[in-house]
mmCIF file of C-alpha atoms in Angstrom:
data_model
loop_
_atom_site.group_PDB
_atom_site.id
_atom_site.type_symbol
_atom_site.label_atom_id
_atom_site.label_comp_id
_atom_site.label_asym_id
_atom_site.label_seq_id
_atom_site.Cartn_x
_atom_site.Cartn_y
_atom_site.Cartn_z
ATOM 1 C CA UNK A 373 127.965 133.028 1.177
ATOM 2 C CA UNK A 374 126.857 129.420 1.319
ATOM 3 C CA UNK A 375 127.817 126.278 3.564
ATOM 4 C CA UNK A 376 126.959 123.368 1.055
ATOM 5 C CA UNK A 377 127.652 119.397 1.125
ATOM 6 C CA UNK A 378 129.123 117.161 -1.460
ATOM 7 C CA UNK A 379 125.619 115.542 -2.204
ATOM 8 C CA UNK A 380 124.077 119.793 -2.111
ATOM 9 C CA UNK A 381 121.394 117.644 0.188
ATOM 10 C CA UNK A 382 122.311 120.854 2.720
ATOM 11 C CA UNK A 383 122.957 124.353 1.826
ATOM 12 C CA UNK A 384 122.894 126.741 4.569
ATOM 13 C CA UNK A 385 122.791 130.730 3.887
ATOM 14 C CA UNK A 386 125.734 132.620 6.014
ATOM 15 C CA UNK A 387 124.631 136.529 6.118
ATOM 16 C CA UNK A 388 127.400 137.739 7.653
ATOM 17 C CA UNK A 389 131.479 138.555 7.291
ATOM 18 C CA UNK A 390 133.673 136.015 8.896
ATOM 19 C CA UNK A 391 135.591 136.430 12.116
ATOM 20 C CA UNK A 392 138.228 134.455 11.605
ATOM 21 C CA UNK A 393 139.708 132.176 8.044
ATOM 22 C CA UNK A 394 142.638 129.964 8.967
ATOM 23 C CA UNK A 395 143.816 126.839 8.701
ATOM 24 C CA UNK A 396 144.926 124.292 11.542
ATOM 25 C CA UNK A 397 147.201 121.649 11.986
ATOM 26 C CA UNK A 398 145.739 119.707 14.943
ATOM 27 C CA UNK A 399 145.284 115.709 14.833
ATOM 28 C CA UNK A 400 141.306 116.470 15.099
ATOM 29 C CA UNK A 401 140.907 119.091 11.834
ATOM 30 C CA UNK A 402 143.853 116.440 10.150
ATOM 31 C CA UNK A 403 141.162 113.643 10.853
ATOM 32 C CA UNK A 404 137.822 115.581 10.138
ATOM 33 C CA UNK A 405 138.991 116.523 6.558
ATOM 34 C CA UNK A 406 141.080 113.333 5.557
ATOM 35 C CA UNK A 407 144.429 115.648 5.220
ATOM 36 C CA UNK A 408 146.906 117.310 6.362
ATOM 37 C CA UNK A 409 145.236 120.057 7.963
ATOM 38 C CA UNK A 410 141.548 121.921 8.205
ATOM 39 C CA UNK A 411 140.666 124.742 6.873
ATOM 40 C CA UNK A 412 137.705 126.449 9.152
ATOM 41 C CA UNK A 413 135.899 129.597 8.507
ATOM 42 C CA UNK A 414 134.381 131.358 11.759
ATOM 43 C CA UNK A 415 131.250 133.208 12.083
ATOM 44 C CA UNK A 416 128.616 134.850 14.709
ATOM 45 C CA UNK A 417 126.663 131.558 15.739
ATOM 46 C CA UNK A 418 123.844 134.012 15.101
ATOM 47 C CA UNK A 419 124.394 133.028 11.546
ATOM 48 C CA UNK A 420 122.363 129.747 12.416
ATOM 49 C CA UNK A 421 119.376 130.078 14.382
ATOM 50 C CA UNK A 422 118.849 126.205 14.385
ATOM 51 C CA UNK A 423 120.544 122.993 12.793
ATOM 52 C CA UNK A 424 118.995 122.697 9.254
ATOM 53 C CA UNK A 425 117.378 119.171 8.056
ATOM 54 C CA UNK A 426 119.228 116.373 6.900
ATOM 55 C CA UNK A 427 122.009 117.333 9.457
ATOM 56 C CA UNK A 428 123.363 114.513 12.094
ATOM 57 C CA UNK A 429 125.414 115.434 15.253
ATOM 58 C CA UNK A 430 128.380 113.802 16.646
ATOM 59 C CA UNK A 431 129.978 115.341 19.651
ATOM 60 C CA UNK A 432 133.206 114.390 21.505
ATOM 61 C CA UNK A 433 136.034 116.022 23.965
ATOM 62 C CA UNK A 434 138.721 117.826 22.157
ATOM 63 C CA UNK A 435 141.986 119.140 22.848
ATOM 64 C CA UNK A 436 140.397 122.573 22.932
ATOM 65 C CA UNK A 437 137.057 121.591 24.936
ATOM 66 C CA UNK A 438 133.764 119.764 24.072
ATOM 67 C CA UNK A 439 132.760 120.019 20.304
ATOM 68 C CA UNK A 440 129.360 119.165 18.547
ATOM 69 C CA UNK A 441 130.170 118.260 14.840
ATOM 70 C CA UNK A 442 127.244 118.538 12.143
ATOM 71 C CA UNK A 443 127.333 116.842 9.469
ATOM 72 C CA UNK A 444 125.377 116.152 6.482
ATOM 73 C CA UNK A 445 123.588 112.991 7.037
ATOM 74 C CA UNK A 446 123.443 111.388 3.107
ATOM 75 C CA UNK A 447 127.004 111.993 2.313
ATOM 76 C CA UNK A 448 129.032 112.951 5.610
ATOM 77 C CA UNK A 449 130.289 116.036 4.697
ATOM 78 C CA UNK A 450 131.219 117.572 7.513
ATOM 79 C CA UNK A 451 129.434 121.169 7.200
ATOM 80 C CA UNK A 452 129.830 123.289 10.580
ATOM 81 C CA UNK A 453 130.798 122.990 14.411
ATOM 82 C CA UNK A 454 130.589 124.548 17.990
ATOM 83 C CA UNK A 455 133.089 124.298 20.358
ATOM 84 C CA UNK A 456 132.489 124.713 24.268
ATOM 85 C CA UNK A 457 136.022 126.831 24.390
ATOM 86 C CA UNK A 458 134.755 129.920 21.709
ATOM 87 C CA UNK A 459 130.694 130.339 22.801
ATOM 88 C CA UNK A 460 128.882 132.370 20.336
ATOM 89 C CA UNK A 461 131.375 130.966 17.659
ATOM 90 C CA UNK A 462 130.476 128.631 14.436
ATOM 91 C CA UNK A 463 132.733 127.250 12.560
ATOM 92 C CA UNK A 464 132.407 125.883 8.794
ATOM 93 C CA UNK A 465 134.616 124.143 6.947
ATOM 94 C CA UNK A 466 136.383 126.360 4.397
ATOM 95 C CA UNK A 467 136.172 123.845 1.267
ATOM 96 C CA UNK A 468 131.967 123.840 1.982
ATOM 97 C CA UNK A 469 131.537 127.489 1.064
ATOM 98 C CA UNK A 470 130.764 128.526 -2.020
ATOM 99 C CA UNK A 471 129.722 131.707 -2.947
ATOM 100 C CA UNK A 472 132.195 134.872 -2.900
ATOM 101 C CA UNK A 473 135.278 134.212 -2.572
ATOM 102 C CA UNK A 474 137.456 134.575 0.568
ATOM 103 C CA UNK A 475 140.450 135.847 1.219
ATOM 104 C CA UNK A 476 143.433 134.063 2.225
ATOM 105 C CA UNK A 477 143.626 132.611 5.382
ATOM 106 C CA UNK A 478 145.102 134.723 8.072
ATOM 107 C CA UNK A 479 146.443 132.199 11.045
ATOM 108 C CA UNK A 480 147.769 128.977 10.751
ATOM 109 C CA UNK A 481 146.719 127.146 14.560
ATOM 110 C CA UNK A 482 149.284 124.640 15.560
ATOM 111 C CA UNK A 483 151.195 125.310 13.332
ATOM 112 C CA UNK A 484 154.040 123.444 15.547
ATOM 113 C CA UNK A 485 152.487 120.609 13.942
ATOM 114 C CA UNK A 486 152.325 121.525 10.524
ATOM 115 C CA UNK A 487 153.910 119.002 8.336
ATOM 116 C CA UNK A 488 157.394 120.310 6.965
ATOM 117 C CA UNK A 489 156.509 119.729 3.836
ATOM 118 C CA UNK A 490 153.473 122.349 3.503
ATOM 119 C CA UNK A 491 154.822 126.169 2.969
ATOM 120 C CA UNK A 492 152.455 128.705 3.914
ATOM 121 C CA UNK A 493 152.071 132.939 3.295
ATOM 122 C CA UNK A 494 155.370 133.663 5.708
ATOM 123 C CA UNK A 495 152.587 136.468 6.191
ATOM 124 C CA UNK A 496 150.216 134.301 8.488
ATOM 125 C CA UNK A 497 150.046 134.596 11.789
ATOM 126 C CA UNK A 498 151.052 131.726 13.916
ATOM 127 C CA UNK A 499 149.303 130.312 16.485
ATOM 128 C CA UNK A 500 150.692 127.203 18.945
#
Protein backbone atom coordinates (compact mmCIF):
# COMPACT_ATOMS: atom_id res chain seq x y z
CA UNK A 1 0.00 0.00 0.00
CA UNK A 2 0.91 3.61 -0.62
CA UNK A 3 0.32 7.03 1.34
CA UNK A 4 0.41 9.56 -1.68
CA UNK A 5 -0.47 13.48 -1.99
CA UNK A 6 -2.63 15.28 -4.43
CA UNK A 7 0.51 16.85 -6.21
CA UNK A 8 2.27 12.69 -5.90
CA UNK A 9 5.29 15.21 -4.62
CA UNK A 10 5.17 12.39 -1.53
CA UNK A 11 4.53 8.78 -1.76
CA UNK A 12 5.36 6.83 1.19
CA UNK A 13 5.52 2.78 1.06
CA UNK A 14 3.27 1.16 4.06
CA UNK A 15 4.58 -2.66 4.44
CA UNK A 16 2.32 -3.70 6.74
CA UNK A 17 -1.68 -4.65 7.47
CA UNK A 18 -3.58 -1.95 9.19
CA UNK A 19 -4.67 -1.93 12.80
CA UNK A 20 -7.46 -0.11 12.67
CA UNK A 21 -9.85 1.59 9.28
CA UNK A 22 -12.61 3.85 10.56
CA UNK A 23 -13.99 6.87 10.16
CA UNK A 24 -14.55 9.78 12.81
CA UNK A 25 -16.80 12.41 13.41
CA UNK A 26 -14.80 14.80 15.64
CA UNK A 27 -14.61 18.75 14.88
CA UNK A 28 -10.65 18.12 14.29
CA UNK A 29 -10.87 15.06 11.42
CA UNK A 30 -14.27 17.37 10.14
CA UNK A 31 -11.65 20.30 9.79
CA UNK A 32 -8.47 18.35 8.57
CA UNK A 33 -10.38 16.87 5.54
CA UNK A 34 -12.82 19.83 4.63
CA UNK A 35 -16.02 17.42 5.43
CA UNK A 36 -18.07 15.89 7.34
CA UNK A 37 -15.92 13.44 8.86
CA UNK A 38 -12.18 11.71 8.47
CA UNK A 39 -11.47 8.75 7.37
CA UNK A 40 -7.97 7.46 9.09
CA UNK A 41 -6.19 4.29 8.47
CA UNK A 42 -3.86 3.06 11.47
CA UNK A 43 -0.64 1.35 11.29
CA UNK A 44 2.62 0.17 13.42
CA UNK A 45 4.57 3.62 13.49
CA UNK A 46 7.29 1.16 12.54
CA UNK A 47 5.88 1.60 9.12
CA UNK A 48 7.87 5.01 9.02
CA UNK A 49 11.24 5.04 10.25
CA UNK A 50 11.54 8.88 9.59
CA UNK A 51 9.34 11.79 8.03
CA UNK A 52 10.01 11.60 4.21
CA UNK A 53 11.10 14.95 2.19
CA UNK A 54 8.88 17.50 1.14
CA UNK A 55 6.83 16.87 4.39
CA UNK A 56 5.97 20.01 6.86
CA UNK A 57 4.76 19.52 10.52
CA UNK A 58 2.12 21.27 12.34
CA UNK A 59 1.35 20.15 15.82
CA UNK A 60 -1.41 21.29 18.24
CA UNK A 61 -3.49 19.98 21.50
CA UNK A 62 -6.42 17.87 20.65
CA UNK A 63 -9.35 16.60 22.27
CA UNK A 64 -7.60 13.25 22.45
CA UNK A 65 -3.95 14.59 23.44
CA UNK A 66 -1.05 16.34 21.58
CA UNK A 67 -0.94 15.56 17.75
CA UNK A 68 1.91 16.22 15.13
CA UNK A 69 0.21 16.56 11.64
CA UNK A 70 2.44 15.95 8.39
CA UNK A 71 1.63 17.24 5.60
CA UNK A 72 2.80 17.52 2.17
CA UNK A 73 4.49 20.77 1.85
CA UNK A 74 3.63 21.78 -2.19
CA UNK A 75 0.02 20.99 -2.02
CA UNK A 76 -1.13 20.48 1.76
CA UNK A 77 -2.39 17.27 1.61
CA UNK A 78 -2.55 16.14 4.75
CA UNK A 79 -0.69 12.58 4.52
CA UNK A 80 -0.17 10.97 8.15
CA UNK A 81 -0.24 11.80 12.02
CA UNK A 82 0.89 10.79 15.63
CA UNK A 83 -1.01 11.33 18.47
CA UNK A 84 0.51 11.51 22.14
CA UNK A 85 -2.77 9.35 23.39
CA UNK A 86 -1.99 5.93 20.93
CA UNK A 87 2.23 5.77 21.07
CA UNK A 88 3.53 3.44 18.55
CA UNK A 89 0.41 4.38 16.38
CA UNK A 90 0.40 6.23 12.74
CA UNK A 91 -2.31 7.28 11.29
CA UNK A 92 -2.94 8.08 7.40
CA UNK A 93 -5.61 9.49 5.91
CA UNK A 94 -7.80 6.88 4.19
CA UNK A 95 -8.46 8.91 0.78
CA UNK A 96 -4.21 9.12 0.47
CA UNK A 97 -3.81 5.38 -0.02
CA UNK A 98 -3.71 3.92 -3.02
CA UNK A 99 -2.74 0.66 -3.73
CA UNK A 100 -4.95 -2.51 -2.66
CA UNK A 101 -7.91 -1.88 -1.70
CA UNK A 102 -9.27 -1.83 1.89
CA UNK A 103 -11.95 -3.06 3.40
CA UNK A 104 -14.72 -1.21 4.83
CA UNK A 105 -14.25 0.68 7.72
CA UNK A 106 -14.94 -1.04 10.94
CA UNK A 107 -15.69 1.86 13.78
CA UNK A 108 -17.23 4.97 13.37
CA UNK A 109 -15.43 7.36 16.53
CA UNK A 110 -17.83 9.93 17.76
CA UNK A 111 -20.16 8.90 16.16
CA UNK A 112 -22.51 11.01 18.71
CA UNK A 113 -21.54 13.61 16.41
CA UNK A 114 -22.13 12.21 13.21
CA UNK A 115 -24.31 14.35 11.14
CA UNK A 116 -27.94 12.78 10.83
CA UNK A 117 -27.84 12.91 7.53
CA UNK A 118 -24.83 10.34 6.85
CA UNK A 119 -26.05 6.45 7.18
CA UNK A 120 -23.39 4.14 7.87
CA UNK A 121 -22.92 -0.13 7.77
CA UNK A 122 -25.52 -0.57 10.97
CA UNK A 123 -22.55 -3.21 11.16
CA UNK A 124 -19.83 -0.68 12.50
CA UNK A 125 -18.89 -0.48 15.68
CA UNK A 126 -19.53 2.64 17.57
CA UNK A 127 -17.31 4.46 19.43
CA UNK A 128 -18.26 7.86 21.70
Amino acid sequence: MRAVCCCKAVAILLDAEPLLNGVCHCDNCRRRTGSALGWSVYFPASVLAHDPEGVSVYAFDAESGRQERRFCATCGTTLYWTNSASPGVIGFAGGCLEEGELQTPTLSAYDSRRHGWIELDAALQRAL
